[in-house]
Tab-separated table of N, CA and C in Angstrom:
chain	number	residue	atom	x	y	z
A	64	MET	N	140.963	-15.198	214.044
A	64	MET	CA	141.619	-15.062	212.825
A	64	MET	C	140.656	-13.937	211.984
A	65	LEU	N	139.471	-14.101	211.974
A	65	LEU	CA	138.525	-13.296	211.332
A	65	LEU	C	138.779	-11.819	211.712
A	66	ILE	N	138.889	-11.594	212.928
A	66	ILE	CA	139.026	-10.162	213.492
A	66	ILE	C	140.464	-9.685	212.964
A	67	ALA	N	141.448	-10.518	213.008
A	67	ALA	CA	142.850	-10.155	212.502
A	67	ALA	C	142.774	-9.744	211.067
A	68	VAL	N	142.043	-10.408	210.300
A	68	VAL	CA	141.930	-10.101	208.903
A	68	VAL	C	141.191	-8.880	208.616
A	69	TYR	N	140.168	-8.722	209.346
A	69	TYR	CA	139.500	-7.344	209.279
A	69	TYR	C	140.343	-6.240	209.725
A	70	GLY	N	141.176	-6.528	210.719
A	70	GLY	CA	142.067	-5.481	211.264
A	70	GLY	C	143.015	-5.060	210.196
A	71	ILE	N	143.580	-6.014	209.554
A	71	ILE	CA	144.476	-5.728	208.391
A	71	ILE	C	143.848	-5.076	207.262
A	72	PHE	N	142.737	-5.290	206.981
A	72	PHE	CA	141.992	-4.677	205.849
A	72	PHE	C	141.681	-3.130	206.417
A	73	ALA	N	141.264	-2.961	207.674
A	73	ALA	CA	141.026	-1.646	208.157
A	73	ALA	C	142.287	-0.779	208.005
A	74	VAL	N	143.306	-1.228	208.416
A	74	VAL	CA	144.642	-0.493	208.366
A	74	VAL	C	145.042	-0.164	206.952
A	75	ALA	N	144.939	-1.323	206.123
A	75	ALA	CA	145.370	-1.099	204.675
A	75	ALA	C	144.482	-0.169	203.913
A	76	ALA	N	143.027	-0.400	204.077
A	76	ALA	CA	142.191	0.407	203.327
A	76	ALA	C	142.284	2.003	203.849
A	77	THR	N	142.458	2.176	205.125
A	77	THR	CA	142.608	3.539	205.641
A	77	THR	C	143.812	4.126	205.128
A	78	ALA	N	144.944	3.443	205.130
A	78	ALA	CA	146.209	4.082	204.592
A	78	ALA	C	145.999	4.282	203.185
A	79	ARG	N	145.627	3.265	202.353
A	79	ARG	CA	145.378	3.525	200.927
A	79	ARG	C	144.561	4.822	200.726
A	80	SER	N	143.322	4.895	201.323
A	80	SER	CA	142.459	5.948	201.045
A	80	SER	C	143.056	7.258	201.453
A	81	ALA	N	143.792	7.302	202.550
A	81	ALA	CA	144.207	8.621	203.035
A	81	ALA	C	145.390	9.113	201.835
A	82	VAL	N	146.158	8.355	201.417
A	82	VAL	CA	147.140	8.559	200.379
A	82	VAL	C	146.441	9.039	199.120
A	83	GLN	N	145.406	8.331	198.557
A	83	GLN	CA	144.693	8.532	197.411
A	83	GLN	C	143.995	9.987	197.654
A	84	LEU	N	143.373	10.281	198.815
A	84	LEU	CA	142.600	11.413	198.809
A	84	LEU	C	143.561	12.726	199.023
A	85	ALA	N	144.653	12.417	199.628
A	85	ALA	CA	145.648	13.510	199.739
A	85	ALA	C	146.527	13.841	198.520
A	86	THR	N	146.698	12.825	197.800
A	86	THR	CA	147.708	13.115	196.662
A	86	THR	C	146.992	13.089	195.269
A	87	ARG	N	145.885	12.509	195.038
A	87	ARG	CA	145.408	12.471	193.678
A	87	ARG	C	143.894	12.393	193.651
A	88	PHE	N	143.141	12.972	194.548
A	88	PHE	CA	141.696	12.912	194.650
A	88	PHE	C	141.046	13.350	193.335
A	89	GLU	N	141.694	14.316	192.675
A	89	GLU	CA	141.011	14.880	191.381
A	89	GLU	C	141.050	13.877	190.211
A	90	GLN	N	141.939	12.784	190.367
A	90	GLN	CA	141.959	11.860	189.263
A	90	GLN	C	140.845	10.783	189.194
A	91	ALA	N	140.375	10.499	190.421
A	91	ALA	CA	139.359	9.573	190.498
A	91	ALA	C	138.460	9.763	191.827
A	92	PRO	N	137.838	10.864	191.810
A	92	PRO	CA	137.091	11.164	193.084
A	92	PRO	C	136.021	10.084	193.653
A	93	LEU	N	135.366	9.504	192.740
A	93	LEU	CA	134.375	8.561	193.159
A	93	LEU	C	135.116	7.283	193.878
A	94	ALA	N	136.101	6.820	193.109
A	94	ALA	CA	136.805	5.628	193.514
A	94	ALA	C	137.623	5.944	194.842
A	95	TYR	N	138.140	7.061	194.998
A	95	TYR	CA	138.752	7.286	196.325
A	95	TYR	C	137.841	7.683	197.303
A	96	ALA	N	136.742	8.145	197.147
A	96	ALA	CA	135.743	8.392	198.252
A	96	ALA	C	135.228	7.079	198.618
A	97	LEU	N	135.043	6.057	197.648
A	97	LEU	CA	134.503	4.881	198.011
A	97	LEU	C	135.574	4.038	198.851
A	98	SER	N	136.894	4.249	198.480
A	98	SER	CA	138.005	3.600	199.318
A	98	SER	C	137.909	4.123	200.766
A	99	ALA	N	137.712	5.360	200.852
A	99	ALA	CA	137.626	6.019	202.275
A	99	ALA	C	136.383	5.368	202.972
A	100	PHE	N	135.290	5.376	202.329
A	100	PHE	CA	134.097	4.682	202.968
A	100	PHE	C	134.359	3.308	203.386
A	101	ALA	N	135.000	2.498	202.444
A	101	ALA	CA	135.333	1.109	202.750
A	101	ALA	C	136.198	1.023	203.996
A	102	ALA	N	137.125	1.932	204.139
A	102	ALA	CA	138.071	1.935	205.274
A	102	ALA	C	137.262	2.121	206.549
A	103	VAL	N	136.334	3.168	206.528
A	103	VAL	CA	135.365	3.255	207.688
A	103	VAL	C	134.745	2.065	208.068
A	104	VAL	N	134.073	1.416	207.036
A	104	VAL	CA	133.449	0.204	207.338
A	104	VAL	C	134.290	-0.945	207.890
A	105	TYR	N	135.436	-0.987	207.318
A	105	TYR	CA	136.380	-1.992	207.890
A	105	TYR	C	136.769	-1.771	209.401
A	106	VAL	N	136.993	-0.520	209.733
A	106	VAL	CA	137.337	-0.173	211.083
A	106	VAL	C	136.193	-0.288	212.050
A	107	VAL	N	134.846	-0.070	211.606
A	107	VAL	CA	133.687	-0.264	212.423
A	107	VAL	C	133.571	-1.812	212.608
A	108	ALA	N	133.700	-2.531	211.457
A	108	ALA	CA	133.449	-3.923	211.541
A	108	ALA	C	134.502	-4.600	212.432
A	109	THR	N	135.701	-4.101	212.503
A	109	THR	CA	136.781	-4.670	213.338
A	109	THR	C	136.389	-4.562	214.686
A	110	ALA	N	136.023	-3.318	215.094
A	110	ALA	CA	135.792	-2.995	216.334
A	110	ALA	C	134.554	-3.730	216.875
A	111	ALA	N	133.516	-3.875	216.058
A	111	ALA	CA	132.367	-4.573	216.476
A	111	ALA	C	132.510	-6.100	216.609
A	112	LEU	N	133.245	-6.718	215.700
A	112	LEU	CA	133.568	-8.057	215.845
A	112	LEU	C	134.332	-8.362	216.941
A	113	ALA	N	135.208	-7.383	217.421
A	113	ALA	CA	136.130	-7.769	218.657
A	113	ALA	C	135.349	-7.402	219.814
A	114	GLY	N	134.107	-6.989	219.855
A	114	GLY	CA	133.180	-6.813	220.889
A	114	GLY	C	133.257	-5.379	221.537
A	115	VAL	N	134.034	-4.507	220.874
A	115	VAL	CA	134.055	-3.076	221.334
A	115	VAL	C	132.699	-2.375	221.439
A	116	VAL	N	131.979	-2.679	220.312
A	116	VAL	CA	130.652	-2.156	220.251
A	116	VAL	C	129.644	-3.363	219.947
A	117	SER	N	128.426	-3.089	219.847
A	117	SER	CA	127.366	-4.091	219.972
A	117	SER	C	127.311	-4.903	218.708
A	118	ARG	N	126.741	-6.056	218.864
A	118	ARG	CA	126.540	-7.153	217.760
A	118	ARG	C	125.754	-6.585	216.678
A	119	ARG	N	124.707	-5.654	216.959
A	119	ARG	CA	124.006	-5.091	215.955
A	119	ARG	C	124.826	-4.232	215.115
A	120	VAL	N	125.733	-3.593	215.690
A	120	VAL	CA	126.684	-2.849	214.863
A	120	VAL	C	127.600	-3.735	214.011
A	121	ALA	N	128.035	-4.678	214.462
A	121	ALA	CA	128.714	-5.777	213.748
A	121	ALA	C	127.876	-6.349	212.444
A	122	TYR	N	126.579	-6.615	212.768
A	122	TYR	CA	125.731	-7.064	211.749
A	122	TYR	C	125.593	-5.959	210.641
A	123	LEU	N	125.379	-4.793	211.158
A	123	LEU	CA	125.153	-3.647	210.160
A	123	LEU	C	126.491	-3.384	209.400
A	124	ALA	N	127.625	-3.475	210.034
A	124	ALA	CA	128.813	-3.256	209.210
A	124	ALA	C	129.116	-4.388	208.227
A	125	CYS	N	128.912	-5.559	208.635
A	125	CYS	CA	129.121	-6.628	207.727
A	125	CYS	C	128.040	-6.676	206.504
A	126	GLY	N	126.912	-6.234	206.885
A	126	GLY	CA	125.940	-6.107	205.802
A	126	GLY	C	126.116	-4.912	204.948
A	127	VAL	N	126.510	-3.922	205.383
A	127	VAL	CA	126.961	-2.681	204.493
A	127	VAL	C	128.199	-3.031	203.601
A	128	GLU	N	129.104	-3.871	204.330
A	128	GLU	CA	130.265	-4.244	203.476
A	128	GLU	C	129.877	-5.203	202.435
A	129	LEU	N	129.148	-5.987	202.544
A	129	LEU	CA	128.642	-6.997	201.627
A	129	LEU	C	127.911	-6.223	200.548
A	130	ALA	N	127.026	-5.381	200.894
A	130	ALA	CA	126.257	-4.555	199.871
A	130	ALA	C	127.097	-3.727	199.060
A	131	GLY	N	128.162	-3.126	199.731
A	131	GLY	CA	129.043	-2.316	198.964
A	131	GLY	C	129.944	-3.030	198.094
A	132	VAL	N	130.380	-4.271	198.412
A	132	VAL	CA	131.180	-5.040	197.572
A	132	VAL	C	130.294	-5.563	196.283
A	133	LEU	N	129.125	-5.903	196.595
A	133	LEU	CA	128.283	-6.239	195.377
A	133	LEU	C	127.979	-5.057	194.408
A	134	VAL	N	127.435	-3.870	195.111
A	134	VAL	CA	127.101	-2.765	194.319
A	134	VAL	C	128.327	-2.114	193.540
A	135	VAL	N	129.539	-1.983	194.267
A	135	VAL	CA	130.731	-1.302	193.676
A	135	VAL	C	131.259	-2.326	192.608
A	136	GLY	N	131.233	-3.624	193.085
A	136	GLY	CA	131.923	-4.631	192.090
A	136	GLY	C	131.102	-4.642	190.799
A	137	ALA	N	129.714	-4.558	190.929
A	137	ALA	CA	128.883	-4.568	189.668
A	137	ALA	C	129.229	-3.289	188.895
A	138	ALA	N	129.150	-2.285	189.546
A	138	ALA	CA	129.284	-0.910	188.886
A	138	ALA	C	130.658	-0.760	188.296
A	139	SER	N	131.623	-1.226	188.960
A	139	SER	CA	132.964	-0.975	188.397
A	139	SER	C	133.044	-2.002	187.127
A	140	LEU	N	132.275	-3.011	186.956
A	140	LEU	CA	132.431	-3.794	185.662
A	140	LEU	C	131.458	-3.201	184.598
A	141	LEU	N	130.361	-2.748	185.029
A	141	LEU	CA	129.363	-2.184	184.173
A	141	LEU	C	129.706	-0.744	183.646
A	142	SER	N	130.376	0.075	184.443
A	142	SER	CA	130.687	1.390	184.134
A	142	SER	C	132.162	1.661	184.446
A	143	ALA	N	132.998	0.939	183.761
A	143	ALA	CA	134.433	1.078	183.993
A	143	ALA	C	134.993	2.577	183.913
A	144	ASP	N	134.399	3.412	183.092
A	144	ASP	CA	134.763	4.719	182.965
A	144	ASP	C	134.657	5.553	184.263
A	145	ALA	N	133.653	5.116	185.083
A	145	ALA	CA	133.474	5.826	186.444
A	145	ALA	C	134.535	5.475	187.492
A	146	PHE	N	135.212	4.402	187.183
A	146	PHE	CA	136.304	3.920	188.085
A	146	PHE	C	137.632	3.953	187.447
A	147	PRO	N	138.133	4.941	187.141
A	147	PRO	CA	139.504	5.030	186.409
A	147	PRO	C	140.686	4.469	187.307
A	148	ASP	N	140.434	4.424	188.595
A	148	ASP	CA	141.326	3.713	189.576
A	148	ASP	C	140.499	2.770	190.506
A	149	ALA	N	141.113	1.762	190.797
A	149	ALA	CA	140.377	0.748	191.608
A	149	ALA	C	140.061	1.108	192.989
A	150	THR	N	139.106	0.556	193.725
A	150	THR	CA	138.777	0.687	195.064
A	150	THR	C	138.975	-0.796	195.574
A	151	VAL	N	138.936	-0.855	196.921
A	151	VAL	CA	139.024	-2.107	197.553
A	151	VAL	C	138.012	-3.034	196.991
A	152	TRP	N	136.693	-2.525	196.817
A	152	TRP	CA	135.641	-3.272	196.408
A	152	TRP	C	135.426	-3.412	194.828
A	153	SER	N	136.245	-2.890	194.088
A	153	SER	CA	136.121	-2.858	192.664
A	153	SER	C	136.314	-4.413	192.187
A	154	ASP	N	135.574	-4.729	191.190
A	154	ASP	CA	135.759	-6.170	190.592
A	154	ASP	C	135.354	-7.203	191.649
A	155	PHE	N	134.449	-6.718	192.534
A	155	PHE	CA	134.130	-7.652	193.639
A	155	PHE	C	135.433	-8.123	194.585
A	156	GLY	N	136.238	-7.108	194.664
A	156	GLY	CA	137.561	-7.401	195.450
A	156	GLY	C	138.482	-8.128	194.762
A	157	GLY	N	138.474	-8.270	193.522
A	157	GLY	CA	139.429	-9.154	192.777
A	157	GLY	C	140.834	-8.743	192.838
A	158	GLY	N	141.127	-7.520	193.168
A	158	GLY	CA	142.438	-6.875	193.357
A	158	GLY	C	143.051	-7.521	194.649
A	159	TYR	N	142.235	-7.984	195.562
A	159	TYR	CA	142.594	-8.521	196.847
A	159	TYR	C	142.214	-9.861	196.989
A	160	GLY	N	142.392	-10.606	195.849
A	160	GLY	CA	142.048	-12.038	195.889
A	160	GLY	C	140.642	-12.415	196.218
A	161	PHE	N	139.670	-11.434	196.117
A	161	PHE	CA	138.243	-11.675	196.408
A	161	PHE	C	137.962	-11.812	197.854
A	162	VAL	N	138.966	-11.503	198.735
A	162	VAL	CA	138.802	-11.510	200.214
A	162	VAL	C	137.707	-10.444	200.563
A	163	PRO	N	137.567	-9.234	199.919
A	163	PRO	CA	136.584	-8.460	200.264
A	163	PRO	C	135.096	-8.974	200.107
A	164	LEU	N	135.078	-9.836	199.271
A	164	LEU	CA	133.600	-10.452	198.896
A	164	LEU	C	133.377	-11.636	199.880
A	165	VAL	N	134.445	-12.269	200.195
A	165	VAL	CA	134.219	-13.510	201.144
A	165	VAL	C	134.152	-13.034	202.654
A	166	LEU	N	134.916	-12.087	203.003
A	166	LEU	CA	134.914	-11.634	204.311
A	166	LEU	C	133.657	-11.193	205.072
A	167	PRO	N	132.773	-10.383	204.449
A	167	PRO	CA	131.545	-10.059	205.184
A	167	PRO	C	130.690	-11.295	205.205
A	168	VAL	N	130.718	-12.320	204.299
A	168	VAL	CA	129.916	-13.563	204.441
A	168	VAL	C	130.429	-14.238	205.665
A	169	LEU	N	131.671	-14.270	205.785
A	169	LEU	CA	132.259	-15.135	206.950
A	169	LEU	C	131.863	-14.342	208.297
A	170	GLY	N	132.016	-13.052	208.191
A	170	GLY	CA	131.616	-12.305	209.382
A	170	GLY	C	130.159	-12.454	209.821
A	171	LEU	N	129.248	-12.444	208.881
A	171	LEU	CA	127.952	-12.588	209.207
A	171	LEU	C	127.772	-14.240	209.592
A	172	LEU	N	128.380	-15.030	208.985
A	172	LEU	CA	128.192	-16.500	209.617
A	172	LEU	C	128.753	-16.626	210.920
A	173	TRP	N	129.828	-16.045	211.120
A	173	TRP	CA	130.457	-15.963	212.562
A	173	TRP	C	129.545	-15.366	213.597
A	174	LEU	N	128.936	-14.248	213.305
A	174	LEU	CA	128.060	-13.647	214.182
A	174	LEU	C	126.781	-14.549	214.422
A	175	ARG	N	126.285	-15.135	213.380
A	175	ARG	CA	125.162	-15.996	213.595
A	175	ARG	C	125.557	-17.081	214.477
A	176	HIS	N	126.728	-17.800	214.215
A	176	HIS	CA	127.131	-18.912	214.895
A	176	HIS	C	127.277	-18.535	216.434
A	177	THR	N	128.164	-17.522	216.740
A	177	THR	CA	128.339	-17.098	218.151
A	177	THR	C	127.130	-16.654	218.868
A	178	GLY	N	126.149	-16.106	218.058
A	178	GLY	CA	124.901	-15.722	218.651
A	178	GLY	C	124.184	-16.783	219.084
A	179	ARG	N	124.074	-17.905	218.265
A	179	ARG	CA	123.360	-19.149	218.795
A	179	ARG	C	124.033	-19.751	219.923
A	180	ALA	N	125.331	-19.714	219.916
A	180	ALA	CA	126.035	-20.277	221.046
A	180	ALA	C	125.713	-19.637	222.392
A	181	GLN	N	125.664	-18.228	222.249
A	181	GLN	CA	125.418	-17.388	223.497
A	181	GLN	C	123.879	-17.627	223.908
A	182	LEU	N	122.914	-17.937	222.896
A	182	LEU	CA	121.696	-18.152	223.203
A	182	LEU	C	121.438	-19.594	223.939
A	183	ASP	N	122.220	-20.545	223.437
A	183	ASP	CA	122.236	-21.872	224.092
A	183	ASP	C	122.687	-21.820	225.420
A	184	ARG	N	123.767	-21.089	225.756
A	184	ARG	CA	124.333	-20.968	227.022
A	184	ARG	C	123.268	-20.295	227.954
A	185	THR	N	122.681	-19.285	227.613
A	185	THR	CA	121.625	-18.456	228.306
A	185	THR	C	120.451	-19.417	228.636
A	186	THR	N	119.962	-20.189	227.566
A	186	THR	CA	118.862	-21.129	227.741
A	186	THR	C	119.275	-22.192	228.665
A	187	THR	N	120.381	-22.772	228.802
A	187	THR	CA	120.859	-23.880	229.617
A	187	THR	C	121.074	-23.382	231.125
A	188	SER	N	121.557	-22.234	231.251
A	188	SER	CA	121.898	-21.675	232.500
A	188	SER	C	120.485	-21.224	233.153
A	189	THR	N	119.540	-20.902	232.564
A	189	THR	CA	118.210	-20.448	233.118
A	189	THR	C	117.362	-21.667	233.437
A	190	GLN	N	117.620	-22.753	233.088
A	190	GLN	CA	116.769	-23.910	233.309
A	190	GLN	C	116.956	-24.658	234.577
């Protein structure tokens, strides 16, 4: 389920940022560039969580996503003039029901949980 939600956000953020960059970049360049960056992070996180690339990349993608949501969320509240249009991470993902804030936390917890399970299986099989 987690990977499916990441996949949905990857597609949605990519489509949204592509339209924004192609049609009205000059209106809010910072917000639209951040939307494009978020889209890349969601694509990488989806692939990494699905096992297409390493767990380290998954940890990195989820960490960057969480940092992005926190930094952009705070900046969008403290300096609203810099964000005339919202990004996925504006207002800590409030426009998306705060899913962008919760998703990286769940991703990191899932990685930790599955990493421990793999370690337990490896330890058990070598004894």
